[in-house]
mmCIF file of C-alpha atoms in Angstrom:
data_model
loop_
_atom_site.group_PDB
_atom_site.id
_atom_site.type_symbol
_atom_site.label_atom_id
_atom_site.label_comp_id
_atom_site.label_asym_id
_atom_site.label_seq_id
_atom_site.Cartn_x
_atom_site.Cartn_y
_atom_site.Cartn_z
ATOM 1 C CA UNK A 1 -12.311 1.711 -74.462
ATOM 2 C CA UNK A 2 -15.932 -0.144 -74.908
ATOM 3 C CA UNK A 3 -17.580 0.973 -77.981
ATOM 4 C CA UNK A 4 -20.654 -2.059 -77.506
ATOM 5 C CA UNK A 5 -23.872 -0.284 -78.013
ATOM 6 C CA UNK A 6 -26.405 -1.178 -75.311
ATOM 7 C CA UNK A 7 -29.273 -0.374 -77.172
ATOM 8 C CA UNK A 8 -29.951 -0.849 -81.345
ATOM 9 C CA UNK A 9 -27.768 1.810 -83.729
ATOM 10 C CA UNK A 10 -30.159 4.988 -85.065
ATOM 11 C CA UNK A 11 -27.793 6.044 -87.066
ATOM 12 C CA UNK A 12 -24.318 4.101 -88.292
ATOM 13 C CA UNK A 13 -21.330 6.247 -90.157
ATOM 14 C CA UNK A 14 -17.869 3.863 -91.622
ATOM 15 C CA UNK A 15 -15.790 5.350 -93.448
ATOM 16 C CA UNK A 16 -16.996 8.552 -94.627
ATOM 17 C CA UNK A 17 -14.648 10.929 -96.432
ATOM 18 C CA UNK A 18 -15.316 14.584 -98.046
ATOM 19 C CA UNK A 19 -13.439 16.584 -99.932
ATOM 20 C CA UNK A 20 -14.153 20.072 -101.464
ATOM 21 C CA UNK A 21 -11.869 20.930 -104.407
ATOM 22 C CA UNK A 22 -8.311 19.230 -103.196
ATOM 23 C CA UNK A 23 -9.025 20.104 -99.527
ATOM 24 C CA UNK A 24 -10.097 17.083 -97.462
ATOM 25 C CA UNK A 25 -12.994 17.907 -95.040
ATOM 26 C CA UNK A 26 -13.555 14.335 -93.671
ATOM 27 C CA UNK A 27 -11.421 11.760 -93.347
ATOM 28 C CA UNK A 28 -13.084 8.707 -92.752
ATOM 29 C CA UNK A 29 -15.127 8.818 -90.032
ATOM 30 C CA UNK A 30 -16.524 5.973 -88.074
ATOM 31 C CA UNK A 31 -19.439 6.228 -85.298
ATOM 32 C CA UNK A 32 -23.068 4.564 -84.337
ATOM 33 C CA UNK A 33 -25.341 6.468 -82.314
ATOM 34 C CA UNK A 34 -27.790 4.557 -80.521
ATOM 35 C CA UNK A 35 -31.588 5.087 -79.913
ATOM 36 C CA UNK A 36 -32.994 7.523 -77.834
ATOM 37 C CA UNK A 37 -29.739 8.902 -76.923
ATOM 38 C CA UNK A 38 -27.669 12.332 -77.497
ATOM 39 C CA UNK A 39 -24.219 12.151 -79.284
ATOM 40 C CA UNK A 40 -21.838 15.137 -79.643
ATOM 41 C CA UNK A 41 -20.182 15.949 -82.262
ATOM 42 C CA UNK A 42 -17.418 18.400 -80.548
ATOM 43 C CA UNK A 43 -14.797 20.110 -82.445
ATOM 44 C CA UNK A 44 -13.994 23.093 -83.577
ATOM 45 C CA UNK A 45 -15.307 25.914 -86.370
ATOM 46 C CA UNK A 46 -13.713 23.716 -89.451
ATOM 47 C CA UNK A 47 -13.448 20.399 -88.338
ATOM 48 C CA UNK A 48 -16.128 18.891 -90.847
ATOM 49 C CA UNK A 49 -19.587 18.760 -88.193
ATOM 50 C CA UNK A 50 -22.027 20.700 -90.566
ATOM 51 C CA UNK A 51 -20.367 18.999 -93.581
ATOM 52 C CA UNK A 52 -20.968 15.650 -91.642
ATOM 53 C CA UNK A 53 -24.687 16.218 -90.894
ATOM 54 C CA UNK A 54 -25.468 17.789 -94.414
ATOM 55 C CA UNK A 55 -24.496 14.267 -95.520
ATOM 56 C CA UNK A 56 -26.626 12.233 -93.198
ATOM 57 C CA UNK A 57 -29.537 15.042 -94.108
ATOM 58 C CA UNK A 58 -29.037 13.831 -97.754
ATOM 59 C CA UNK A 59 -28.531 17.220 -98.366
ATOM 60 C CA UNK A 60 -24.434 16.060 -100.140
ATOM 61 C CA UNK A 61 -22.975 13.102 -101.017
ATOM 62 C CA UNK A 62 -20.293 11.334 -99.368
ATOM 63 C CA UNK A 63 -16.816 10.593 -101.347
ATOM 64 C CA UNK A 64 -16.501 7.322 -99.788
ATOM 65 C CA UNK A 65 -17.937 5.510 -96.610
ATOM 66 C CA UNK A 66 -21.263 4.559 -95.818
ATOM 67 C CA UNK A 67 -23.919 6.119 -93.006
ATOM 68 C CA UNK A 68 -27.587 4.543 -92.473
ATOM 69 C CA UNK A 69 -29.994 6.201 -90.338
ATOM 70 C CA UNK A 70 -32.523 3.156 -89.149
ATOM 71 C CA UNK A 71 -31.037 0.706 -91.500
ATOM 72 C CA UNK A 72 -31.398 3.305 -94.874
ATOM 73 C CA UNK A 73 -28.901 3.755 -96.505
ATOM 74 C CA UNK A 74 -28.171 7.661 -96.832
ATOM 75 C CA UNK A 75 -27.052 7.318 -100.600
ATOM 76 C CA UNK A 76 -29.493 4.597 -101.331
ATOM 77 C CA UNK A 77 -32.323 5.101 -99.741
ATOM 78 C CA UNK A 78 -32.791 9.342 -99.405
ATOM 79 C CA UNK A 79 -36.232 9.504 -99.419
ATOM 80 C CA UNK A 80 -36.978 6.650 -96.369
ATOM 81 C CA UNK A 81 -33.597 8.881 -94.658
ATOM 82 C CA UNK A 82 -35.713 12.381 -95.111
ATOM 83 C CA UNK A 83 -38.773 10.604 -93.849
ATOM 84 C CA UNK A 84 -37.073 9.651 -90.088
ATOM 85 C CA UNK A 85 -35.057 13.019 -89.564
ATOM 86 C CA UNK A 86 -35.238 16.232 -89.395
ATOM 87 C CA UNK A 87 -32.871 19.552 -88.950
ATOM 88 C CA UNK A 88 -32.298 22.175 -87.183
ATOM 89 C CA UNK A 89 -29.737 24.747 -88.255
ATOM 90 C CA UNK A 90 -27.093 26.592 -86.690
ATOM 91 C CA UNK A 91 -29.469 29.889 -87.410
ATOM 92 C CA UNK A 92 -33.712 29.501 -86.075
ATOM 93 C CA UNK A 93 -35.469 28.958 -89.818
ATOM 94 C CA UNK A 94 -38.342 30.620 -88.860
ATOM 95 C CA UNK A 95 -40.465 33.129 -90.966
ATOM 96 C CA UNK A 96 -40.495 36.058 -88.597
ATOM 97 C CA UNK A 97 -43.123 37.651 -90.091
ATOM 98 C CA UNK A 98 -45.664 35.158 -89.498
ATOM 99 C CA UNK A 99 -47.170 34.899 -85.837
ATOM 100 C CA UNK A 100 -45.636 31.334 -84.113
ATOM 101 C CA UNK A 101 -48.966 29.307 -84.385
ATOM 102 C CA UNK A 102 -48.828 30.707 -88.814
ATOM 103 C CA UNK A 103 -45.077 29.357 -88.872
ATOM 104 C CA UNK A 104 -46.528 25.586 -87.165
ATOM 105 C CA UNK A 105 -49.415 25.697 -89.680
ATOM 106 C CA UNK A 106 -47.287 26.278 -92.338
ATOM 107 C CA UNK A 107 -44.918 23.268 -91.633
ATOM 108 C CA UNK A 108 -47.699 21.132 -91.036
ATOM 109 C CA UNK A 109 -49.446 22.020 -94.163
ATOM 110 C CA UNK A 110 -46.082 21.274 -95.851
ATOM 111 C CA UNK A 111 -45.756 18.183 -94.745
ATOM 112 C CA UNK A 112 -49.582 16.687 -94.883
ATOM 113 C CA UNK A 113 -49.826 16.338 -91.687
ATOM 114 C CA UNK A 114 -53.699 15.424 -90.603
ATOM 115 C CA UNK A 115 -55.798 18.315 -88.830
ATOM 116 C CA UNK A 116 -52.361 21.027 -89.299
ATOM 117 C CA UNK A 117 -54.049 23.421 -87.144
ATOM 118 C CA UNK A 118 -54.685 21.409 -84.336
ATOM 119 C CA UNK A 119 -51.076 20.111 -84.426
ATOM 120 C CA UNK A 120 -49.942 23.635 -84.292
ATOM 121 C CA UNK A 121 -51.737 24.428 -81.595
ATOM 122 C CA UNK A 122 -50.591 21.230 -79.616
ATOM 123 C CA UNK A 123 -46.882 21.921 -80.500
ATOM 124 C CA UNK A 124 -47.574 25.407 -78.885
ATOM 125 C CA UNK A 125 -48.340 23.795 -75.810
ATOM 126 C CA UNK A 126 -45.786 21.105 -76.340
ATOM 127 C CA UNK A 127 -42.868 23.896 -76.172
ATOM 128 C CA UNK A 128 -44.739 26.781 -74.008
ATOM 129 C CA UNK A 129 -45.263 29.203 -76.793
ATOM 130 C CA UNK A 130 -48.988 29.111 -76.491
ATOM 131 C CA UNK A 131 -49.036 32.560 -74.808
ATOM 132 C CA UNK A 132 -46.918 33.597 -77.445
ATOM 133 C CA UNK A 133 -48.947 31.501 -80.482
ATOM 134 C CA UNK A 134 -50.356 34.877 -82.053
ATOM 135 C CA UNK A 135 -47.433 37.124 -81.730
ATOM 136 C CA UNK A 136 -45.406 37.328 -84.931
ATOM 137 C CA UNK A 137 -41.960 35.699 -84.768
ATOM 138 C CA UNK A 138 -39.747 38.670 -85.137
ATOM 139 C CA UNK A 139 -40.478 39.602 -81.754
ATOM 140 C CA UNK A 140 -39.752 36.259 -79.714
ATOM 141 C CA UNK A 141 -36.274 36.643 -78.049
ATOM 142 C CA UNK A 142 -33.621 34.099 -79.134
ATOM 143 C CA UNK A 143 -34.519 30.948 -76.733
ATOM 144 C CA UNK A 144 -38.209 31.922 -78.083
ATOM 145 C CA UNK A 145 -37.203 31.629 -81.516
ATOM 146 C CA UNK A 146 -34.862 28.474 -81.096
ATOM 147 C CA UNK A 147 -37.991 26.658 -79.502
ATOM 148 C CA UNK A 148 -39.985 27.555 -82.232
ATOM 149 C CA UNK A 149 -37.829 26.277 -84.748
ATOM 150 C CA UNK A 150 -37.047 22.598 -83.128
ATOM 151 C CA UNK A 151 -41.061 22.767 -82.638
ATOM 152 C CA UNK A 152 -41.267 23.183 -86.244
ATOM 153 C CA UNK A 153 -38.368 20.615 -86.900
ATOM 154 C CA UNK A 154 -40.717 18.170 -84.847
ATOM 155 C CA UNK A 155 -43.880 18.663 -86.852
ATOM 156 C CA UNK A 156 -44.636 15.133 -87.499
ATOM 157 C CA UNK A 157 -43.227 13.489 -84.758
ATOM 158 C CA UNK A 158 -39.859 12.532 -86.695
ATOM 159 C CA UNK A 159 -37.722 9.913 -84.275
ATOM 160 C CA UNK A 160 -34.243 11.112 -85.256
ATOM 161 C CA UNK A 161 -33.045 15.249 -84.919
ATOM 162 C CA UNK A 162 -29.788 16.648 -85.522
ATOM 163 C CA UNK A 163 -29.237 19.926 -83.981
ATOM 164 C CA UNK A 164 -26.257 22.018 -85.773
ATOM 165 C CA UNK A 165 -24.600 24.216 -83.349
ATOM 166 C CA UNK A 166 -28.351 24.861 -81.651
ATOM 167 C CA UNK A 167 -27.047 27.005 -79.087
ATOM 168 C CA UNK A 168 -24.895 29.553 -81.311
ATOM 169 C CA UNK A 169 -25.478 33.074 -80.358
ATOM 170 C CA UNK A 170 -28.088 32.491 -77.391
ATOM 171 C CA UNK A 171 -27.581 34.044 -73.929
ATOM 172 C CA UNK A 172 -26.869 31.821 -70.867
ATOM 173 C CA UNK A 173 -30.447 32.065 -70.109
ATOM 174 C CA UNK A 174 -31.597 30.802 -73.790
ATOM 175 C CA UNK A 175 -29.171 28.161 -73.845
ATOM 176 C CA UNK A 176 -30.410 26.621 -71.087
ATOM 177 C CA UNK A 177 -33.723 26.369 -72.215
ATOM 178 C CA UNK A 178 -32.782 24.806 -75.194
ATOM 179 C CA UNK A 179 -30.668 22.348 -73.349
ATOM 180 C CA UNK A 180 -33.483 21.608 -71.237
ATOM 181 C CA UNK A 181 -35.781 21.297 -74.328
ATOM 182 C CA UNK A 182 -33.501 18.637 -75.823
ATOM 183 C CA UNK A 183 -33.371 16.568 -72.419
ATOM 184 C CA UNK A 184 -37.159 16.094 -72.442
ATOM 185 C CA UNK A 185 -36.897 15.037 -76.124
ATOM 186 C CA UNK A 186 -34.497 12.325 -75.604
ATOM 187 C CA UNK A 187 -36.780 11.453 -72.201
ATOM 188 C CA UNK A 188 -39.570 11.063 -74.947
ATOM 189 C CA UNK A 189 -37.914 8.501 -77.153
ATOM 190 C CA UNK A 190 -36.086 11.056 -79.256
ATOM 191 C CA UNK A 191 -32.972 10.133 -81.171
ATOM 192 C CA UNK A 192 -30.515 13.324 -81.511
ATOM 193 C CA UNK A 193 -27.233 13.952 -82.652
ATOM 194 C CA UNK A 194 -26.017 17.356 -81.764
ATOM 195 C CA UNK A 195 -22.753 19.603 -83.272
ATOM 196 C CA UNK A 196 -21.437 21.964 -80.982
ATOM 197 C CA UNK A 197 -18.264 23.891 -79.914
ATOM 198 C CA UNK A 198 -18.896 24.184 -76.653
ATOM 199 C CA UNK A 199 -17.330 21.747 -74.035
ATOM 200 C CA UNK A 200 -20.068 22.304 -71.531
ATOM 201 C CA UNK A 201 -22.852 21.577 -74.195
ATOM 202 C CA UNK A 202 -21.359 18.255 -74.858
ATOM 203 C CA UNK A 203 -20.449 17.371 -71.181
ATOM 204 C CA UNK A 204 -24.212 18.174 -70.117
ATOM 205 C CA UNK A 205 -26.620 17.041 -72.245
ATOM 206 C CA UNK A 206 -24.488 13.786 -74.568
ATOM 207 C CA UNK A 207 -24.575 10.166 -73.163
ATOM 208 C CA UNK A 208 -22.013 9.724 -75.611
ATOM 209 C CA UNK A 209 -19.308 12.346 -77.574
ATOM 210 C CA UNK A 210 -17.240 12.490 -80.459
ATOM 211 C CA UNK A 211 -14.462 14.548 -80.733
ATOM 212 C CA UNK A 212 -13.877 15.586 -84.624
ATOM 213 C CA UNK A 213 -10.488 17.053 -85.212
ATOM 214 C CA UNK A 214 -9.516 18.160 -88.998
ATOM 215 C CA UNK A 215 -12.139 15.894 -90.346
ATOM 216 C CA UNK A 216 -11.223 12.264 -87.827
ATOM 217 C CA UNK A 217 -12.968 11.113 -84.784
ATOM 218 C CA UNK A 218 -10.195 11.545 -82.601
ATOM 219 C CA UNK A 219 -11.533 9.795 -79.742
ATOM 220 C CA UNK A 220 -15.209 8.998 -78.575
ATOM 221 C CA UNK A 221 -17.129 7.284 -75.709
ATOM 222 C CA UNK A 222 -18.930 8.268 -72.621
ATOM 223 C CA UNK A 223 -17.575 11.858 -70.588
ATOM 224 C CA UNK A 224 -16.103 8.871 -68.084
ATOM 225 C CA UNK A 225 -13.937 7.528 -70.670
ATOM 226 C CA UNK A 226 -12.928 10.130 -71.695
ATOM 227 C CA UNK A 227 -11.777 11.860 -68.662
ATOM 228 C CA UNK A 228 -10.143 8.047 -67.981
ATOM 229 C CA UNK A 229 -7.513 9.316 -70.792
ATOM 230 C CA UNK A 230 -5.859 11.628 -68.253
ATOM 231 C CA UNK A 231 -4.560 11.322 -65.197
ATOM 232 C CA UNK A 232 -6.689 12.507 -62.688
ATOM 233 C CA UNK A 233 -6.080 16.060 -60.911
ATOM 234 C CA UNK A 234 -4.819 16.575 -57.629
ATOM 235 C CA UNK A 235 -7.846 18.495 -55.254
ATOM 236 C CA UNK A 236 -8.067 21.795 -54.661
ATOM 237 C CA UNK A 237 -8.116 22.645 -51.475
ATOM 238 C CA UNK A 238 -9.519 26.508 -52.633
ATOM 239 C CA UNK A 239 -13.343 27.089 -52.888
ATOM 240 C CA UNK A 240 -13.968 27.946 -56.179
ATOM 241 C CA UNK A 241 -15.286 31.338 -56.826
ATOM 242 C CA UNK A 242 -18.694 31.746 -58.893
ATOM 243 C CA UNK A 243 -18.487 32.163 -62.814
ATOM 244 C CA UNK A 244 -19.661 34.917 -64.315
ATOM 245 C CA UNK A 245 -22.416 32.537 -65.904
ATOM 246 C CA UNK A 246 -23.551 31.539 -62.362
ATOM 247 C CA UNK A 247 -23.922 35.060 -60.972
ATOM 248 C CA UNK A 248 -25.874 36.181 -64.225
ATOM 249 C CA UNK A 249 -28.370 33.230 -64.189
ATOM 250 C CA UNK A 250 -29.024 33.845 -60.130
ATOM 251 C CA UNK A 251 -29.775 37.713 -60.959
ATOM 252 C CA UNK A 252 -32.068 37.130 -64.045
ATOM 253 C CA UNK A 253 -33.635 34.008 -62.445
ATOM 254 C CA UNK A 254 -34.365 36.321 -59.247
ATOM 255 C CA UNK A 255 -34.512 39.716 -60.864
ATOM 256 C CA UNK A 256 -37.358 40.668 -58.614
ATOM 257 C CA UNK A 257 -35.296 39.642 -55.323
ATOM 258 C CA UNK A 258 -32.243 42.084 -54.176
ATOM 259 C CA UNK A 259 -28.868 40.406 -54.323
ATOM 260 C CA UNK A 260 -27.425 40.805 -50.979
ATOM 261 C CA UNK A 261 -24.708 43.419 -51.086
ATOM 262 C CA UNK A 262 -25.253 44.680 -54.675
ATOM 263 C CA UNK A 263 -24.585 48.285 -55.153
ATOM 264 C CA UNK A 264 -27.255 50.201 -56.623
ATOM 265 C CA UNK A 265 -26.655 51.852 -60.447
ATOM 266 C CA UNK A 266 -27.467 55.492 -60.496
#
């Protein structure tokens, strides 16, 4: 399988190995990520993602193995690391008591940003909460809240994100806005390295996955090589009937249009 990178390495992991106690979490794991790209992480609840990307974050240290994130050295060099990333957790980190534009100010305050308020405001526009700037955050709905918190990851224009599990607990509806909201990152110049569970994350929105299985990369490369590993299905000659997911997307997306041949609730 080609592994050359066609543009320069963000981030670079060899080698990197975990262990809590006498239970081994990662077991040397090997992967470069290139600029302005999306790479999966797929696998499993227990596999060793968040344990992976608390590492790069600085946020634990490694057994053995090295990672860099543009050429720093994630043991070495923490403070240049913290400077180029930033994270999102699995759960929205917002303070819902503050209004949306008060949680933006805050992080910009935080982080010494020139003019704070006028950065809020912009990120606002930036991810279409500016109708919503002045409301307080405990009553955005779950794609509300996720945008707010990668808006507030963003404060500062970091190139690199990692997104842990960003789409856990959203509705179909939310999770496409977030998936949406990561595509016109990565259009922007935005280096991110997502986690997920979910197959049909990874297959929409990665140029290139990773699938982590009981803490090894057990294969990675683009969704074509990877399909290349097996052989290829015979057609099916049956239409395939709608999901579930399609048929509650086309009734929220048109809620104001009748569904021909819906029965009526009483």
């Amino acid at each position: 399988m080609n592994t050359t990178l066609q543009r320069p390495a963000a981030l670079s992991v060899r080698g990197v190995a975990k262990s809590f106690g006498t239970t081994p979490v990662l077991r040397g794991v090997d992967f470069d990520v290139e600029a302005g790209t999306v790479f999966a992480l797929l696998g499993s609840n227990g596999a060793g993602k968040t344990t992976l990307i608390r590492i790069l974050a600085t946020l634990l240290q490694p057994d053995s193995g090295t990672a860099t994130v543009l050429e720093c050295d994630v043991a070495g060099e923490p403070e240049s690391v913290r400077r180029a990333i930033s994270l999102t957790g699995q759960f929205a980190a917002v303070d819902e008591v503050l209004t949306g534009r008060e949680n933006l100010h805050l992080v910009a305050r935080l982080r010494h940003v020139d003019r704070p308020a006028q950065v809020a405001d912009e990120m606002l526009r930036r991810f279409s909460l500016d109708e919503a700037g002045d409301r307080r955050a405990g009553e955005y709905s779950g794609g509300m809240r996720r945008r707010l918190d990668i808006a507030m990851s963003l404060v500062g224009d970091p190139p690199i994100l990692f997104l842990d599990e960003p789409t856990t607990g959203l509705d179909p509806q939310s999770r496409i806005e977030v998936w949406n909201l990561v595509r016109e990152l990565v259009a922007a110049g935005t280096t991110v390295l997502l986690t997920t569970q979910y197959r049909d994350e990874a297959e929409h929105l990665a140029d290139r996955i990773a699938i982590l299985h009981e803490g090894r990369i057990a294969r990675q490369g683009t969704l074509a090589e990877l399909r290349s590993l097996l052989p290829r299905r015979q057609p099916v000659l049956i239409e395939p009937e709608p999901t579930l997911e399609d048929i509650f997307l086309a009734l929220v997306s048109n809620a104001s249009e009748p569904v021909a041949g819906a029965g009526v609730d009483s």
